[in-house]
XYZ file of C-alpha atoms in Angstrom:
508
model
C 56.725 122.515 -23.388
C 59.156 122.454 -25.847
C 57.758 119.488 -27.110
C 54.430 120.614 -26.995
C 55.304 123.542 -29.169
C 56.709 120.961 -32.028
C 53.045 119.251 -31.706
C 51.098 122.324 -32.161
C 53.526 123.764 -34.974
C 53.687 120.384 -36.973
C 50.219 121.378 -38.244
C 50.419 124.675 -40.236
C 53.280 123.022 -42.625
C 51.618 119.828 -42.716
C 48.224 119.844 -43.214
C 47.993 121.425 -46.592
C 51.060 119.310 -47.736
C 48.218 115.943 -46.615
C 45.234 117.703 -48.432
C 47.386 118.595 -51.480
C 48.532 114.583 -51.822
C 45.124 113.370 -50.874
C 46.357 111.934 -47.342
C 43.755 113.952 -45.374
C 40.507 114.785 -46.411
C 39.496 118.637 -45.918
C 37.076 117.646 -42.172
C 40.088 115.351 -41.499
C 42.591 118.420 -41.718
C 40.065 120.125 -39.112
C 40.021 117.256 -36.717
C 43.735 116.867 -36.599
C 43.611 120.566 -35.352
C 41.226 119.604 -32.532
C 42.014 116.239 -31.724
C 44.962 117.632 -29.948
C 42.716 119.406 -27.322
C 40.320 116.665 -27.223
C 44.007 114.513 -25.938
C 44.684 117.323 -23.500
C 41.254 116.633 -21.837
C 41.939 113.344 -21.469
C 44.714 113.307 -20.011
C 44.257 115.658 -17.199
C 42.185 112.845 -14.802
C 45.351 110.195 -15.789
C 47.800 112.760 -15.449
C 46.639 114.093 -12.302
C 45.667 110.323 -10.646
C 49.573 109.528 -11.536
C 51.396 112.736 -10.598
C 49.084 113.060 -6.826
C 49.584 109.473 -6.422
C 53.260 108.558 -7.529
C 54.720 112.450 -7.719
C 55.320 114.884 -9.692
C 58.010 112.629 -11.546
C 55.827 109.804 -12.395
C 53.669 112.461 -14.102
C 56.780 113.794 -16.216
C 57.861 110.093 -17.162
C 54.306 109.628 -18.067
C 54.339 113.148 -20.472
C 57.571 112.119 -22.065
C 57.140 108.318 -23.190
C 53.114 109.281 -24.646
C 55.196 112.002 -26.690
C 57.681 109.619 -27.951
C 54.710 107.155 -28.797
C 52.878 110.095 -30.785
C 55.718 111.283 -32.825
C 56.639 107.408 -33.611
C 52.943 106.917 -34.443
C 53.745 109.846 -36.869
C 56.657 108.818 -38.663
C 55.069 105.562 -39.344
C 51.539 106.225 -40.537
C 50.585 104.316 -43.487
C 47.075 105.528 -43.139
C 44.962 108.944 -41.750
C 43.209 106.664 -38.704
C 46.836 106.254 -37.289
C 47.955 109.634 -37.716
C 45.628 111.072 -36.063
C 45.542 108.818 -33.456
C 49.074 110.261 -32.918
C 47.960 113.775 -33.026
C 45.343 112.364 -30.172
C 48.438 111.220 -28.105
C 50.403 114.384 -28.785
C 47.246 116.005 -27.242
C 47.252 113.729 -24.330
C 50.952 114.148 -23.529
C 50.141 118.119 -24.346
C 47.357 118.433 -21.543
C 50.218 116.567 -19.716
C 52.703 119.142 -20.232
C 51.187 122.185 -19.555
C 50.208 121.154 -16.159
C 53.370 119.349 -14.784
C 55.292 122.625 -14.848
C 52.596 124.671 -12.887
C 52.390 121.849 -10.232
C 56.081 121.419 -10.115
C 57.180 124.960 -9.867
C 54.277 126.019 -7.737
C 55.882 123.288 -5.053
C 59.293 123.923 -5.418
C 60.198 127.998 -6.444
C 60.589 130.736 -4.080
C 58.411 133.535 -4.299
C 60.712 136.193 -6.081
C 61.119 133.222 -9.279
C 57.873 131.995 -10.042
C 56.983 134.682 -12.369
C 60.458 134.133 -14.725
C 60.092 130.171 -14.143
C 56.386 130.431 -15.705
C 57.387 132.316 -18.347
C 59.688 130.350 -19.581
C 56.948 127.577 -20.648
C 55.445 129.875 -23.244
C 59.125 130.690 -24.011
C 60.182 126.793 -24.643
C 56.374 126.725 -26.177
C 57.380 129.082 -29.089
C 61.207 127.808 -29.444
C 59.094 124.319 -30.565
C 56.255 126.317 -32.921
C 59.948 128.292 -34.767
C 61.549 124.920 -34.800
C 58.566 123.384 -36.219
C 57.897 125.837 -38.722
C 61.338 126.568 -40.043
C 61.654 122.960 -40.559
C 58.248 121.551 -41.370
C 59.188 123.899 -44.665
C 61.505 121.436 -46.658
C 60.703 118.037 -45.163
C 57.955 116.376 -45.428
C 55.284 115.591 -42.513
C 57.021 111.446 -41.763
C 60.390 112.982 -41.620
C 59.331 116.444 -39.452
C 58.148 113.698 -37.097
C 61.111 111.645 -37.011
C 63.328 114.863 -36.640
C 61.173 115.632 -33.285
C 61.068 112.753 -31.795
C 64.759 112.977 -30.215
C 63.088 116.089 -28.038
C 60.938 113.543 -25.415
C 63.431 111.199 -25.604
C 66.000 113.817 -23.942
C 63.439 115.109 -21.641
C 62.980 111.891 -20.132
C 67.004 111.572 -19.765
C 66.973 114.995 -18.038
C 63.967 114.824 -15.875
C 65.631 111.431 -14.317
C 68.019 113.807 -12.402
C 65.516 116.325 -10.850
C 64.144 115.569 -7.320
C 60.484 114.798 -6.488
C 58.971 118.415 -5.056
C 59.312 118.527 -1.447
C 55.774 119.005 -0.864
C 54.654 115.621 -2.582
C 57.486 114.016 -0.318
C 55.489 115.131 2.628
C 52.598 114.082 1.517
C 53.860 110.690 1.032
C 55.341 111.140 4.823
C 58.605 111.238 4.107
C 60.272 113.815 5.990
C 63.725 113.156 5.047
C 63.341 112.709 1.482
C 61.437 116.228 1.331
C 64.231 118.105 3.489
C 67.022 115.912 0.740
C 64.774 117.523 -2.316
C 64.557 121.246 -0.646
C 68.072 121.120 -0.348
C 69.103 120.499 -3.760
C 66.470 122.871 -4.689
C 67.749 125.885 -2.586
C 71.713 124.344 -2.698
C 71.599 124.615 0.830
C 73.003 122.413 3.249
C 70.648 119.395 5.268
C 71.482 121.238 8.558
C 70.746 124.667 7.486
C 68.195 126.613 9.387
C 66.566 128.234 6.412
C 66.141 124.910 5.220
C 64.369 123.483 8.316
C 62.327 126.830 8.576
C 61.007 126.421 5.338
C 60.174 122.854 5.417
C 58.501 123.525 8.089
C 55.907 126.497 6.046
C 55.105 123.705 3.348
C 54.312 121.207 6.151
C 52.057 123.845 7.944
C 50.369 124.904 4.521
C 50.064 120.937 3.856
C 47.959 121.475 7.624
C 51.209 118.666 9.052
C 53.424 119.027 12.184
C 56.689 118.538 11.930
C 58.694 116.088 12.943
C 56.076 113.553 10.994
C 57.356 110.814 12.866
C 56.634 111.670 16.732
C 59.235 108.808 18.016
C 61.733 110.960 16.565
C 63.749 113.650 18.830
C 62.675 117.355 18.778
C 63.948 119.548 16.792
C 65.897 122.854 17.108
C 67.644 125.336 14.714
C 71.075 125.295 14.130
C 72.988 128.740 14.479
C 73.767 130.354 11.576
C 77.496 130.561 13.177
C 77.614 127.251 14.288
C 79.621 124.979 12.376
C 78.371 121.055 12.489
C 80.536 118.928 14.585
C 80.921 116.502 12.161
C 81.617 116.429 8.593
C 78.248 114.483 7.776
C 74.734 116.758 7.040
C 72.312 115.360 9.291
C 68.775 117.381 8.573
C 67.081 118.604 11.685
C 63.833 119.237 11.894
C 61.858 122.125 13.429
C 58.776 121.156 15.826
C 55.810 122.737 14.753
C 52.474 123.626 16.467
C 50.417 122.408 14.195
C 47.313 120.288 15.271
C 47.339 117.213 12.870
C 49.601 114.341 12.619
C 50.296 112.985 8.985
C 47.505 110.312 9.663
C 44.950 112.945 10.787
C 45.706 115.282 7.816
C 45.884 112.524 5.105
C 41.952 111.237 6.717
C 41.148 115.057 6.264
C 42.141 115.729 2.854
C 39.509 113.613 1.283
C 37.654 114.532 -1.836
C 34.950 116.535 -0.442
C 36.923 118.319 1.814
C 39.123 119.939 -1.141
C 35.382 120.322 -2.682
C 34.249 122.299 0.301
C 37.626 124.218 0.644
C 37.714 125.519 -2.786
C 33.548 126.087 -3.492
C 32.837 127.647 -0.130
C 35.435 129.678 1.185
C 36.261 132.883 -0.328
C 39.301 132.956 -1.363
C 38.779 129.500 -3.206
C 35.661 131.069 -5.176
C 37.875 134.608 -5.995
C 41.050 131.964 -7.112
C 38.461 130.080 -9.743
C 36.810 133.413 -10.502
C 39.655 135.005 -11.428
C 41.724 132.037 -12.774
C 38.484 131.251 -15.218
C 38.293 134.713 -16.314
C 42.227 134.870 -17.495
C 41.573 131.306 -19.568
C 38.408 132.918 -20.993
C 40.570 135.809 -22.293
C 43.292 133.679 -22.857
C 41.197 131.409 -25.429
C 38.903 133.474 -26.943
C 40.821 135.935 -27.799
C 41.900 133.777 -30.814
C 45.562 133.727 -30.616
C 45.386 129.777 -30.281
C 43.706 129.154 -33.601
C 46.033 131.456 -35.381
C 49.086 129.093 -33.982
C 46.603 125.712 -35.399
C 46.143 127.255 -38.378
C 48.496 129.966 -39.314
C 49.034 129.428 -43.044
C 45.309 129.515 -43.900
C 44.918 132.422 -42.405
C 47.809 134.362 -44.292
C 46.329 132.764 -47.484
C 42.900 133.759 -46.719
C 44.121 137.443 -45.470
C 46.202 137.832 -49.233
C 49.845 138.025 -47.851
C 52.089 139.563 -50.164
C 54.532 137.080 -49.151
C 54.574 133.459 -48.920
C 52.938 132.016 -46.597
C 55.489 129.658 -45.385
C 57.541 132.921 -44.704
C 54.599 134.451 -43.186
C 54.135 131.642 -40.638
C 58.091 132.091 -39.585
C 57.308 135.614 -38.841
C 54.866 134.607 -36.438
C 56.477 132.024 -34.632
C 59.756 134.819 -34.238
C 56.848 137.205 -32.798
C 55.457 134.599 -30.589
C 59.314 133.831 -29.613
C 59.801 137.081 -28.835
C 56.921 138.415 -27.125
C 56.992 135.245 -24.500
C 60.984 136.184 -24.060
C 59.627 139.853 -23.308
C 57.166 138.680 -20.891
C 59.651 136.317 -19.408
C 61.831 139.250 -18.223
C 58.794 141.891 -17.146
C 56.991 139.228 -15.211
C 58.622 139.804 -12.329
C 59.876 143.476 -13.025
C 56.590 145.279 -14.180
C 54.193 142.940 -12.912
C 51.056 140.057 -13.681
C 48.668 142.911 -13.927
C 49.735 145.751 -15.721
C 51.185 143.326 -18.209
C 48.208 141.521 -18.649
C 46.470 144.864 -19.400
C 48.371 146.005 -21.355
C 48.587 142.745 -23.780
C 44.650 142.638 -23.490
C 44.711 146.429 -24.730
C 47.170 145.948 -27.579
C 45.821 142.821 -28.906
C 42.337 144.313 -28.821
C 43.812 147.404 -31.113
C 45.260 144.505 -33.054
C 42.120 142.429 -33.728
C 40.559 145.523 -34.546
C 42.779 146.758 -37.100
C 43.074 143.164 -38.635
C 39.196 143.287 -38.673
C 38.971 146.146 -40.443
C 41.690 145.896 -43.271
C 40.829 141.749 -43.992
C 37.035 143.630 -44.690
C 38.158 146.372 -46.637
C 40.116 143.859 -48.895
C 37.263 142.149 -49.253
C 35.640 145.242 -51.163
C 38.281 145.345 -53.392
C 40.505 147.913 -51.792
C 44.288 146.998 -52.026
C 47.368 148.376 -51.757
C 48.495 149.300 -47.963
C 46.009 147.497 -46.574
C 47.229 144.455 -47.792
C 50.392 145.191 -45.454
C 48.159 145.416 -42.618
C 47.519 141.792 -41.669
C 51.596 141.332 -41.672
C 51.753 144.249 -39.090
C 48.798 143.587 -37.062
C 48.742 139.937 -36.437
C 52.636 139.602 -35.677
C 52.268 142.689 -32.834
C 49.139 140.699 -31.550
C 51.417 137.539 -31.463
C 53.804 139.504 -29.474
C 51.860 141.332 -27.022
C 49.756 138.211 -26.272
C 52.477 136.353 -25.600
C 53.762 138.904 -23.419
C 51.360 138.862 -21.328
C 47.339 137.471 -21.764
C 49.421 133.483 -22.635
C 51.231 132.876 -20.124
C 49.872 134.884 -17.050
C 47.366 132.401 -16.420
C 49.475 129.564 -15.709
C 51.555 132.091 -13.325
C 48.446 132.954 -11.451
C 47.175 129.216 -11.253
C 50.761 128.261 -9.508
C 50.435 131.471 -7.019
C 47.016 131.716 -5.932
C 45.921 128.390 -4.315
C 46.814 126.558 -1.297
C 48.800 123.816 -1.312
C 45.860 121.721 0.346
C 43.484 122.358 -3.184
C 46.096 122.921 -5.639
C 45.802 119.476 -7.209
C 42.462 119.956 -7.177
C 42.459 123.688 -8.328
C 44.807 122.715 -10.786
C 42.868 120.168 -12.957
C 39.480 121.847 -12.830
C 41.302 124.813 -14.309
C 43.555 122.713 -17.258
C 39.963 121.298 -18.283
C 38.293 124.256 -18.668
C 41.679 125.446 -20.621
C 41.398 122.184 -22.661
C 37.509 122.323 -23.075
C 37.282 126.282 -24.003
C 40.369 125.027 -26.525
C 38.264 122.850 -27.964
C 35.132 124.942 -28.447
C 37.749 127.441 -29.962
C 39.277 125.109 -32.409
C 35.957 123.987 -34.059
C 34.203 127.019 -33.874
C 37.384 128.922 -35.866
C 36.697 127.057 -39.160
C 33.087 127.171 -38.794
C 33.313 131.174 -38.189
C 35.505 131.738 -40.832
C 33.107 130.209 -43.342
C 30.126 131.568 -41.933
C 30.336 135.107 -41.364
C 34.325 135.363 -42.963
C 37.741 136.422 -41.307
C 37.202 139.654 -40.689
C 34.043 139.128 -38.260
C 35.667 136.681 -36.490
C 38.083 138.774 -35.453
C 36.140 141.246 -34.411
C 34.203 139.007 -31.982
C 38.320 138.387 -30.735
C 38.757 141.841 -30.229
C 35.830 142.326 -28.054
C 36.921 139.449 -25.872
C 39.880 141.197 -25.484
C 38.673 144.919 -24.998
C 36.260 143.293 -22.502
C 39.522 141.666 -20.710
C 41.401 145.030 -20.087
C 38.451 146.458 -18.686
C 38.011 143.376 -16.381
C 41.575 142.877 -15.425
C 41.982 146.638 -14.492
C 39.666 146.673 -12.211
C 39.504 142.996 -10.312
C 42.833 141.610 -10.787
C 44.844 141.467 -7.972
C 48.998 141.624 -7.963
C 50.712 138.512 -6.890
C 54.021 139.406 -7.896
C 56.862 138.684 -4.920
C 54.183 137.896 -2.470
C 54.327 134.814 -0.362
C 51.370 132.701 -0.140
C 49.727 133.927 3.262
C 49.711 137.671 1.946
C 47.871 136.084 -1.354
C 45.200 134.158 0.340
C 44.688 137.003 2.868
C 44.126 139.494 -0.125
C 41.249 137.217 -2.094
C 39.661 136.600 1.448
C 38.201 140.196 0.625
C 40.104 141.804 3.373
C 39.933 145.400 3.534
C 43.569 147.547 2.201
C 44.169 149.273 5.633
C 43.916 145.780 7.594
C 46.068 144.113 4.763
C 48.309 146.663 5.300
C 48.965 145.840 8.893
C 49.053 141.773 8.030
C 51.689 142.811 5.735
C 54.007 144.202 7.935
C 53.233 141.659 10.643
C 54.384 138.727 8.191
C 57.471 140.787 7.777
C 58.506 140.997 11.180
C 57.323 137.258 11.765
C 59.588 136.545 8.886
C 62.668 138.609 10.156
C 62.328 137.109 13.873
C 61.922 133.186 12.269
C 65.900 133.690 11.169
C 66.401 134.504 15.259
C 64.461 132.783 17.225
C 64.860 128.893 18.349
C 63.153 126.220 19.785
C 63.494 125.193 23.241
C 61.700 122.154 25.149
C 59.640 123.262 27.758
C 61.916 123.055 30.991
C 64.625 125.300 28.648
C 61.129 127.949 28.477
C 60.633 127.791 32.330
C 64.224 129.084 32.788
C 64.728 131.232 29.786
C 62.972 134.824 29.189
């Protein structure tokens, strides 16, 4: 994400630098802001063919090495055909990026950490747009790519050492490898029961029964007193009653069947409905287009101060607003901080609106301060909040049997809506001018706090079960009771064991 956030920056200090030296033409500047979307939608059917058919990994080798070929494609453009095909790669490993961290820690992070874990894309997003920006200021566009290019390169270095999500191992069938990767997820030991118990949850939300291999022997928790009897960690698997083998569930989890899960059930309509209504609010509210094209709009708007400077004050606002949101996620809340981001970015857009049209008139003075008030807070609370929620939700609302699935019809509307957002900016601006535009923003966002306060649901903490139960349209005083029933059935799973059934006969 980091990475991603040196992509999108690297156009605000560039692109006027290419006009200026008459490297770009002015509807080539435009498509370079675009093309990266157009990359993004691209690569979500490669992306997600690699990453559901070689893992999780393969996807992440595949992000990295595109992003080292786009930045290289960068450095070395002698002409604006192959530097924007590199902006079209950055895009492609950009669609890339944005989904391999929602699959991966969707897979592989307990409950109480996928809120911070989330957050900390948009966090690693904005450390790249600062980096970018500070930067792209006294070098010019070649060299800002060179200076970039060492970030993929150490991101493929690092990713080497991270284990494949247990969930994809099981998938594959490989029981052993999955318990290996839980393990050095949770720092447990291969012979823990918490280990074995939840290994055995993914497998039953996967719709397997564990052991996957019947030949192999039953298996039984270990006490959390005992001690192995020998010094090597042998994982031992808990029998499950589940009613598909691997084979069975792998014939079952065809195409159509993840269509019919996901477009007929309940709670897979209420996940899309609600996940498509946070990326409508999440796009159109603007904030995207002021990243693209963040000096233009200072210019445009009359800053008092450079715009170079300007920019640099956004990025620290974007910095800081995802940092905020990183460490309220899972204190405050997904819902009452994405209402409250829609709400202050709508008084934001609003004010912006208002002063951009005033100055306009001819009136000057404090309004002209406005802009450097309004759109930094809007930065911030956006970022807080109405950015990165979505990506939360999309990891936390969807069973593991449709997430892939899920997953990539959600990053293409993202990438499409992007898109449409992208070209249309420009177009608006000259059309019916900056202030109007955002106006029509601000609506998008008053009409998301309305929205969100009444139909989004909290997910914060929750395991999956209680999630799915609570978008099947289950009534509060029933989900009440399911809530304290998964509690108990949690508490007794650290208890109880399992016995064969002659141990049953003579055991109460």
């Amino acid at each position: 994400m980091f990475c991603f956030g040196c992509a999108i920056g690297w156009t605000s200090p560039t692109v006027e630098k290419l006009e200026s030296s008459g490297f770009f033409t002015p509807d080539q500047a435009t498509l370079s802001g675009s093309l990266v979307s157009i990359g993004a939608l691209l690569a979500l059917p490669i992306f997600g063919f690699i990453s559901t058919k070689f893992g999780r990994k393969a996807g992440g080798y595949f992000t990295g090495i595109v992003f080292v070929i786009g930045f290289s494609m960068k450095i070395n453009a002698r002409s604006p055909a192959i530097l924007l095909t590199g902006r079209l790669l950055c895009g492609l490993a950009g669609g890339s990026s944005t989904t391999l961290p929602t699959l991966y820690i969707g897979e592989t992070a307990q409950p109480e950490y996928r809120g911070l874990l989330s957050s900390l894309m948009m966090v690693e997003y904005g450390v790249g747009i600062l980096f970018t920006f500070i930067v792209g200021m006294f070098v010019d566009p070649h060299l800002l790519a060179l200076i970039l290019l060492p970030g993929p390169i150490f991101f493929l270095v690092a990713f080497w050492f991270m284990p494949e999500t247990p969930s994809q191992k099981l998938r594959q069938g490989d029981e052993e490898a999955a318990a290996k990767s839980l393990a050095w997820l949770r720092k447990l030991p291969l012979n823990c029961e918490q280990l074995s118990e939840e290994l055995a949850d993914t497998a039953e939300q996967l719709g397997l029964a564990l052991p996957l291999d019947p030949s192999k022997k039953k298996g039984f928790f270990i006490k959390k007193s005992q001690k192995p009897t020998s010094s090597q960690e042998t994982y031992i698997p808990i029998t499950r009653e589940v009613p598909k083998t691997l084979e069975q569930a792998k014939k079952g989890k065809n195409f159509m069947h993840m269509i019919k899960l996901l477009f007929t059930t309940n709670v897979g309509l209420s996940g899309l409905h609600i996940t498509f209504t946070l990326v409508t609010a999440q796009t159109f509210t603007g904030l995207f287009a002021v990243a693209t094209y963040t000096k233009n709009i200072f210019n445009d708007a009359g800053s008092p101060i450079s715009s170079d400077l300007a920019s640099i004050l956004y990025a620290i606002f974007f910095l800081a607003g995802s940092s905020i949101g990183c460490v309220l996620m899972d204190k405050a809340g997904r819902r009452i901080l994405q209402i409250t981001s829609s709400a202050i970015v709508f008084v934001c857009h609003m004010s912006l609106g208002i002063s951009l049209k005033l100055m306009g008139d001819g009136h000057h003075g404090v309004v002209n301060y406005i802009p450097l008030i309004a759109l930094p807070l809007a930065v911030f609370a956006y970022n807080m909040g109405i950015a990165v929620i979505p990506f939360v939700i999309v990891s936390e609302i969807f069973d593991l049997e449709v997430k892939d699935l899920a997953t990539a019809i959600i990053m293409t509307y993202v990438w499409s809506s992007v898109f449409i957002l992208l070209t249309f900016f420009p177009t608006s601006v000259e059309a019916i001018g900056l202030s109007s535009t955002f106006w029509i923003f601000a609506v998008v966002a008053l009409w998301s706090t309305i929205y969100f306060y009444f139909f989004l649901i909290e997910t914060k903490g929750k395991p999956l079960e209680q999630i799915l139960y609570e978008l099947s349209g289950t009534e509060k005083v029933q989900r009440k009771s399911f809530y304290d029933l998964s509690r108990r059935e949690r508490s007794s799973k650290l208890i109880l064991y399992s016995f064969s059934d002659e141990d049953k006969k003579n055991k109460p």
